[in-house]
Amino acid sequence: MIQKMVESMAQLQEEKLQLQEELLALQEKLSARENEELAVSVQLQDQVENLKEKLLDQAQEVNRLRSELGGTDLEKHRNLLVAENEHLKQDMKSCEAQLQKLKKQHVKCIDCEHIQENARLQERLAQLQLEVEEAKGRLSELDLEVQQKTNRLAEVELRLKDSLAEKAEEEERLSRRLRDSQETIASLKAQPQQIKYIIKTVEVESSKTKQALCETQSRNQHLQEQVEMQRQVLKEMEQQLQKSQKIAAQLRAQIMLYESELEQAHGQMLEEMQNMEDDKNRAIEEAFARAQVEMKAVHENLAGVRTNLLTLQPALRTLTNDYNSLKRQVRDFPLLLQEALQDARAEIGQAIEEVNSTNRELLKKYRRELQLRKKCHNELVRLKGNIRVFGRVRPITKEDGEGPEAANSVTFDPDDDAILHLMHKGKQVSFELDKVFSPQATQQDVFQEVQALITSCIDGYNVCIFAYGQTGAGKTYTMEGTPENPGINQRALQLLFSEVQRKASDWGYTITVSVAEIYNEALRDLLGEPQEKLDIKLCPDGSGQLYVPGLTEFQVQSVDDINKVFEFGHSNRVTEYTSLNEHSSRSHALLIVTVRGLDYSTGLRTTGKLNLVDLAGSERVGRSGAEGSRLREAQYINKSLSALGDVIYALRARQGHVPFRNSKLTYLLQDSLSGDSKTLMMVQVSPVEKNTSETLCSLKFAERVRSVELGPVSRRAELVSWSSQEHLENDSPVAAQPSIRSHSSPRPTRRAGSFRRKLQTSGKLRPVPV
Ligand code: ADP
Ligand code: MG
């Protein structure tokens, strides 16, 4: 039994081992199957992924195709074409407007603008045609593109069909494999009955084997669960496959839809393009027709212009003729110019001749005018009176002292510069002179009034300016002045110099001066030998003219010369007398200026003499009980001053006898006081109370002199021989007189001995040849 038991055990052991081996083999098979299933499921999953991807690709392809062939692009293109069409239409419109405008203009104008416009239009037409060609090209391109895209769509469809077929095949394959594996699983399921049976038998034999069996069963269970799961996954996958098949069918339907839409759009597009082309062709035809019409009009214009040109041709011919004749004239111009120049020269010569004769005439007239002017001047002077009396009141000085005696007694009329009032012994006495200078009047103010008189000696008049008044009344100040503020003497000579200079182009002048004094009725030459008494003599020629033999004459040309002369004269006075002031108040100081002139153009010679006399003091000395030489001096002074008064009075009264000979002064100045001479008496007065009686006397003398009239003024000038036959009409009665004495006066030197020259006392000259 045991043997049997051992045998059965051994058998069981063998069976067990066999079973274990079988189990192992099954396990291996199972794991292999598992692996296979895993691989199959992985493969299936991959395939599903691939299919998904393909689906995605196809969807994308469909999208791409949609975007490529889709409505957007077509619409865009259509819009582009529509815009182009619009643009073309606008162009056409503008062409039409231009044509319209041209038509309007055509009515207005017929010139080359139309041709230009036409050319422009033709150009535009050509451009439009080109554009149309381009559009056509583009259209055909688009057609080609559409064709290509349709081809591609067909390709894609084919590919889609292929992929669907592939998918179907794959599905087929998969379902086949699924069936195989299901069969395998079913066969495997059928086997465990046997194993269970063995396990049951083993369980009886060994707990260990039982445990191992249990484990194997649980593992089997687990495997079955896994197979179940796999099955489920497979189911899901099948479902997914179905879904994707559905989607693919949907997509196919959509593609079909799109294709139909595409076809529709393509048809529409073709239709629109056809329409557009028709429109374009119509517009082009219209534009062409219009352009032709316009061209015709332009041609007509051109014809008009041609006819115009034909009419212009004769005008051009005449212009050419004119031009040729002008050319001839230009060629002949130098000759003509020469002739004209000759004529002009002759005319100018004639004109110059005429001007010359006119000039001669004018010169004649000028000379007459000169005479007339002189006559007028003389008349004016005569009307004014040729003795003029001015009064000058010096300012109150320190020498006048203080107190009532030095009080002012002279007042003026603010409205009349010829009136002067003097308070004398409580009474106001008024005097009327030609002009009164107040103490404020300057040397220049005084000179301003006398300068006309001075310049008249340049014209050949004799002039006398006397400074009359008591000692200390300002006679010397007025005549000589101070170095800083010179008086009439220096200013007169300065004026003469400048006047002579101004007339230098027409006149030649020489100015000479003599300085003399009359003291105690003795005439002394202050530029020669002062101690020598000079005589005043009648000319030996019996002309009745006077002259001073031995009186020195200096020719002066500048202020320097004058200053030297004055200095020399003063030094001569100073050497002889100790007190110049004292002496000067008792003698008459004379500055005799002789101006000799020659008019270069007329040959007229003139001589004028300016006598500037600083008279001795007019105060009456007798009353103060002077004696000896002082008394004699006073007597001489009184005599000479009253002789001057008498002479002037006699002249005024036009008495037959004028007592010139009563004093040396009047005798010497005879020529300068009578006839056409001019005299100015500057009556100097002191303004202070203590001098009022002397002031009164001076002013009375002034009034007396002022009322005297001299004879008619005549110029001491004569015309000398004329180079031509013309002679100036000289209406001066004096100038016509013969027997006039003249002295030649060579320029003296500074040497005292040779200074002496005869003073020409007569201004009347005999005609001297030029
Ligand atoms: P006369 O020569 O009449 O004797 P002066 O010419 O010598 O008198 O003058 C006497 C004084 O009065 C001098 O000192 C002089 O400078 C002064 N004098 C005279 N007149 C003027 C004047 N207008 N302005 C300033 N000072 C004057
Ligand atoms: Mg004096």
Tab-separated table of C-alpha atoms in Angstrom, residues 375-640:
chain	number	residue	atom	x	y	z
A	375	LYS	CA	23.792	203.793	-60.328
A	376	CYS	CA	21.096	202.075	-58.322
A	377	HIS	CA	23.468	201.621	-55.416
A	378	ASN	CA	24.368	205.258	-55.544
A	379	GLU	CA	20.744	206.188	-55.673
A	380	LEU	CA	20.087	204.003	-52.647
A	381	VAL	CA	22.944	205.540	-50.761
A	382	ARG	CA	21.759	208.971	-51.824
A	383	LEU	CA	18.283	208.180	-50.576
A	384	LYS	CA	19.675	206.848	-47.315
A	385	GLY	CA	21.935	209.825	-47.085
A	386	ASN	CA	25.616	209.367	-47.638
A	387	ILE	CA	26.538	210.745	-44.306
A	388	ARG	CA	25.502	208.302	-41.686
A	389	VAL	CA	25.751	208.878	-37.989
A	390	PHE	CA	25.955	206.113	-35.473
A	391	GLY	CA	26.133	206.460	-31.695
A	392	ARG	CA	27.969	204.072	-29.410
A	393	VAL	CA	27.691	204.125	-25.660
A	394	ARG	CA	30.598	202.477	-23.896
A	395	PRO	CA	29.996	200.416	-20.783
A	396	ILE	CA	30.655	201.861	-17.315
A	397	THR	CA	34.221	200.974	-16.301
A	398	LYS	CA	36.243	200.937	-13.069
A	399	GLU	CA	37.850	204.211	-14.142
A	400	ASP	CA	34.467	205.889	-13.865
A	401	GLY	CA	34.705	205.437	-10.090
A	402	GLU	CA	31.720	205.067	-7.798
A	403	GLY	CA	28.924	207.140	-6.394
A	404	PRO	CA	26.337	209.351	-8.101
A	405	GLU	CA	28.883	210.718	-10.573
A	406	ALA	CA	29.394	207.246	-11.990
A	407	ALA	CA	25.640	206.592	-12.277
A	408	ASN	CA	24.223	205.742	-15.645
A	409	SER	CA	22.472	208.561	-17.446
A	410	VAL	CA	21.862	207.046	-20.852
A	411	THR	CA	18.844	204.888	-21.712
A	412	PHE	CA	17.591	203.334	-24.926
A	413	ASP	CA	14.311	202.800	-26.689
A	414	PRO	CA	13.529	199.087	-26.675
A	415	ASP	CA	11.506	199.422	-29.902
A	416	ASP	CA	13.802	201.703	-31.866
A	417	ASP	CA	17.559	201.174	-32.051
A	418	ALA	CA	18.062	204.696	-33.416
A	419	ILE	CA	16.803	206.479	-30.282
A	420	LEU	CA	18.898	207.384	-27.253
A	421	HIS	CA	17.764	209.209	-24.101
A	422	LEU	CA	20.135	211.240	-21.933
A	423	MET	CA	19.315	212.469	-18.451
A	424	HIS	CA	20.980	215.824	-18.222
A	425	LYS	CA	20.471	218.032	-15.217
A	426	GLY	CA	17.294	216.194	-14.331
A	427	LYS	CA	15.869	216.461	-17.810
A	428	GLN	CA	15.646	213.719	-20.366
A	429	VAL	CA	16.962	214.723	-23.769
A	430	SER	CA	16.282	212.356	-26.673
A	431	PHE	CA	18.334	212.025	-29.839
A	432	GLU	CA	17.645	210.228	-33.049
A	433	LEU	CA	20.644	208.919	-34.978
A	434	ASP	CA	20.906	206.335	-37.759
A	435	LYS	CA	21.728	203.667	-35.235
A	436	VAL	CA	22.686	203.501	-31.601
A	437	PHE	CA	24.908	200.784	-30.122
A	438	SER	CA	24.307	200.039	-26.463
A	439	PRO	CA	27.139	199.093	-24.074
A	440	GLN	CA	26.317	195.446	-24.779
A	441	ALA	CA	27.073	195.750	-28.490
A	442	THR	CA	30.197	193.860	-29.491
A	443	GLN	CA	32.954	194.893	-31.880
A	444	GLN	CA	31.468	192.451	-34.385
A	445	ASP	CA	27.996	193.996	-34.032
A	446	VAL	CA	29.473	197.380	-34.851
A	447	PHE	CA	31.506	196.061	-37.737
A	448	GLN	CA	28.466	194.282	-39.153
A	449	GLU	CA	26.849	197.663	-39.667
A	450	VAL	CA	29.831	199.288	-41.338
A	451	GLN	CA	31.122	196.516	-43.547
A	452	ALA	CA	28.936	197.450	-46.545
A	453	LEU	CA	30.581	200.855	-46.490
A	454	ILE	CA	34.005	199.286	-46.393
A	455	THR	CA	33.403	196.928	-49.314
A	456	SER	CA	32.125	199.834	-51.407
A	457	CYS	CA	35.695	201.170	-51.530
A	458	ILE	CA	36.570	198.037	-53.502
A	459	ASP	CA	34.104	199.326	-56.098
A	460	GLY	CA	36.012	202.609	-56.217
A	461	TYR	CA	34.249	204.783	-53.696
A	462	ASN	CA	35.947	206.992	-51.152
A	463	VAL	CA	34.876	206.344	-47.615
A	464	CYS	CA	35.484	208.182	-44.360
A	465	ILE	CA	34.802	206.718	-40.932
A	466	PHE	CA	35.296	209.102	-38.039
A	467	ALA	CA	35.263	208.241	-34.354
A	468	TYR	CA	34.120	211.341	-32.562
A	469	GLY	CA	33.721	211.968	-28.833
A	470	GLN	CA	35.278	213.090	-25.618
A	471	THR	CA	38.401	211.422	-24.371
A	472	GLY	CA	37.619	208.104	-22.688
A	473	ALA	CA	34.321	207.620	-24.577
A	474	GLY	CA	35.701	204.631	-26.522
A	475	LYS	CA	36.928	206.083	-29.865
A	476	THR	CA	40.182	204.155	-29.904
A	477	TYR	CA	38.388	201.031	-28.675
A	478	THR	CA	35.980	201.220	-31.601
A	479	MET	CA	38.626	201.988	-34.234
A	480	GLU	CA	41.622	199.979	-33.060
A	481	GLY	CA	40.175	197.733	-30.379
A	482	THR	CA	42.342	195.377	-28.347
A	483	PRO	CA	44.538	192.529	-29.641
A	484	GLU	CA	41.926	190.032	-28.448
A	485	ASN	CA	39.025	192.019	-29.753
A	486	PRO	CA	40.128	194.140	-32.696
A	487	GLY	CA	38.182	197.153	-33.898
A	488	ILE	CA	37.075	198.485	-37.265
A	489	ASN	CA	40.605	199.074	-38.625
A	490	GLN	CA	41.795	195.502	-38.531
A	491	ARG	CA	38.417	193.977	-39.372
A	492	ALA	CA	38.077	196.338	-42.369
A	493	LEU	CA	41.414	195.269	-43.779
A	494	GLN	CA	40.595	191.615	-43.183
A	495	LEU	CA	37.315	192.043	-45.002
A	496	LEU	CA	39.050	193.789	-47.879
A	497	PHE	CA	41.515	190.923	-48.165
A	498	SER	CA	38.791	188.296	-48.277
A	499	GLU	CA	36.699	190.280	-50.768
A	500	VAL	CA	39.707	190.827	-53.004
A	501	GLN	CA	40.454	187.124	-52.778
A	502	ARG	CA	36.861	186.246	-53.675
A	503	LYS	CA	36.982	188.419	-56.790
A	504	ALA	CA	40.516	187.389	-57.716
A	505	SER	CA	39.379	185.478	-60.813
A	506	ASP	CA	37.984	188.628	-62.410
A	507	TRP	CA	39.791	191.460	-60.709
A	508	GLY	CA	43.336	192.257	-59.715
A	509	TYR	CA	43.663	194.421	-56.612
A	510	THR	CA	46.410	196.074	-54.658
A	511	ILE	CA	45.808	197.335	-51.157
A	512	THR	CA	48.114	199.925	-49.672
A	513	VAL	CA	48.050	201.631	-46.287
A	514	SER	CA	49.377	204.866	-44.882
A	515	VAL	CA	49.297	205.828	-41.222
A	516	ALA	CA	49.364	209.507	-40.326
A	517	GLU	CA	48.354	211.861	-37.550
A	518	ILE	CA	47.440	215.488	-37.317
A	519	TYR	CA	48.674	217.095	-34.182
A	520	ASN	CA	48.427	220.790	-33.651
A	521	GLU	CA	47.531	221.123	-37.329
A	522	ALA	CA	50.703	219.404	-38.384
A	523	LEU	CA	50.445	216.281	-40.599
A	524	ARG	CA	52.946	213.592	-39.716
A	525	ASP	CA	53.739	210.328	-41.462
A	526	LEU	CA	53.808	207.599	-38.810
A	527	LEU	CA	55.295	205.084	-41.253
A	528	GLY	CA	58.054	207.448	-42.335
A	529	GLU	CA	59.682	210.278	-40.441
A	530	PRO	CA	57.165	211.319	-37.748
A	531	GLN	CA	59.054	214.456	-36.807
A	532	GLU	CA	58.753	215.757	-40.367
A	533	LYS	CA	55.727	217.829	-41.092
A	534	LEU	CA	54.092	216.950	-44.344
A	535	ASP	CA	52.429	219.325	-46.688
A	536	ILE	CA	49.299	218.866	-48.649
A	537	LYS	CA	49.854	220.187	-52.113
A	538	LEU	CA	47.990	220.750	-55.313
A	539	CYS	CA	49.022	218.621	-58.187
A	540	PRO	CA	51.346	220.558	-60.462
A	541	ASP	CA	49.340	219.419	-63.497
A	542	GLY	CA	46.692	221.977	-62.654
A	543	SER	CA	43.992	219.351	-62.173
A	544	GLY	CA	43.146	220.806	-58.811
A	545	GLN	CA	43.842	217.461	-57.138
A	546	LEU	CA	45.766	217.254	-53.870
A	547	TYR	CA	48.527	214.984	-52.808
A	548	VAL	CA	50.887	214.591	-49.881
A	549	PRO	CA	54.443	214.470	-51.057
A	550	GLY	CA	56.498	212.037	-48.986
A	551	LEU	CA	53.669	210.126	-47.342
A	552	THR	CA	54.622	206.459	-47.004
A	553	GLU	CA	52.405	203.811	-48.481
A	554	PHE	CA	52.714	200.146	-47.566
A	555	GLN	CA	51.277	197.436	-49.708
A	556	VAL	CA	49.621	194.875	-47.481
A	557	GLN	CA	48.442	191.397	-48.308
A	558	SER	CA	47.688	189.762	-44.992
A	559	VAL	CA	46.671	190.397	-41.418
A	560	ASP	CA	50.302	189.934	-40.451
A	561	ASP	CA	51.265	192.791	-42.728
A	562	ILE	CA	48.634	195.008	-41.123
A	563	ASN	CA	49.755	194.152	-37.621
A	564	LYS	CA	53.347	194.987	-38.565
A	565	VAL	CA	52.233	198.288	-40.049
A	566	PHE	CA	50.182	199.183	-36.971
A	567	GLU	CA	53.025	198.218	-34.687
A	568	PHE	CA	55.386	200.335	-36.705
A	569	GLY	CA	53.003	203.297	-36.563
A	570	HIS	CA	52.550	202.930	-32.817
A	571	SER	CA	56.257	202.603	-32.179
A	572	ASN	CA	56.790	205.826	-34.088
A	573	ARG	CA	54.265	207.555	-31.899
A	574	VAL	CA	55.744	206.071	-28.722
A	575	THR	CA	59.281	207.099	-29.575
A	576	GLU	CA	58.247	210.657	-29.986
A	577	TYR	CA	55.845	210.961	-27.051
A	578	THR	CA	56.097	209.577	-23.592
A	579	SER	CA	52.410	209.010	-22.957
A	580	LEU	CA	50.586	207.518	-25.903
A	581	ASN	CA	47.121	207.802	-24.395
A	582	GLU	CA	47.529	211.411	-23.460
A	583	HIS	CA	48.949	212.258	-26.838
A	584	SER	CA	46.466	210.274	-28.809
A	585	SER	CA	43.586	212.095	-27.208
A	586	ARG	CA	45.006	215.316	-28.583
A	587	SER	CA	45.707	214.294	-32.122
A	588	HIS	CA	43.717	212.871	-35.012
A	589	ALA	CA	44.964	209.442	-35.996
A	590	LEU	CA	44.429	208.472	-39.628
A	591	LEU	CA	44.621	205.070	-41.301
A	592	ILE	CA	44.362	205.611	-45.035
A	593	VAL	CA	43.674	202.427	-47.034
A	594	THR	CA	43.831	202.667	-50.823
A	595	VAL	CA	42.307	199.887	-52.909
A	596	ARG	CA	43.274	199.844	-56.577
A	597	GLY	CA	41.529	197.414	-58.820
A	598	LEU	CA	41.641	196.211	-62.425
A	599	ASP	CA	38.811	194.290	-64.047
A	600	TYR	CA	40.529	191.754	-66.300
A	601	SER	CA	37.546	191.324	-68.590
A	602	THR	CA	36.655	194.969	-69.094
A	603	GLY	CA	39.925	196.732	-68.400
A	604	LEU	CA	38.158	198.935	-65.936
A	605	ARG	CA	40.400	200.459	-63.294
A	606	THR	CA	39.105	201.626	-59.940
A	607	THR	CA	40.595	203.363	-56.941
A	608	GLY	CA	38.830	203.571	-53.638
A	609	LYS	CA	40.082	205.131	-50.470
A	610	LEU	CA	39.073	204.208	-46.963
A	611	ASN	CA	39.924	206.845	-44.343
A	612	LEU	CA	39.606	205.542	-40.803
A	613	VAL	CA	39.984	208.488	-38.406
A	614	ASP	CA	40.280	208.309	-34.634
A	615	LEU	CA	39.599	211.980	-33.847
A	616	ALA	CA	41.080	213.877	-30.941
A	617	GLY	CA	38.953	214.228	-27.811
A	618	SER	CA	36.088	216.587	-28.357
A	619	GLU	CA	35.972	217.810	-24.756
A	620	ARG	CA	36.141	221.502	-24.219
A	621	VAL	CA	39.322	222.244	-22.345
A	622	GLY	CA	39.124	225.956	-22.179
A	623	ARG	CA	36.896	225.984	-19.161
A	624	SER	CA	39.331	224.041	-17.042
A	625	GLY	CA	41.802	226.874	-17.357
A	626	ALA	CA	44.436	225.084	-19.358
A	627	GLU	CA	47.534	226.957	-20.219
A	628	GLY	CA	50.537	226.819	-22.522
A	629	SER	CA	50.888	223.864	-24.806
A	630	ARG	CA	47.777	222.209	-23.363
A	631	LEU	CA	45.718	225.219	-24.280
A	632	ARG	CA	47.237	225.395	-27.730
A	633	GLU	CA	46.479	221.746	-28.302
A	634	ALA	CA	42.881	222.316	-27.218
A	635	GLN	CA	42.547	225.242	-29.531
A	636	TYR	CA	43.834	223.281	-32.490
A	637	ILE	CA	41.543	220.417	-31.684
A	638	ASN	CA	38.510	222.644	-31.361
A	639	LYS	CA	39.427	224.386	-34.574
A	640	SER	CA	39.780	221.239	-36.560
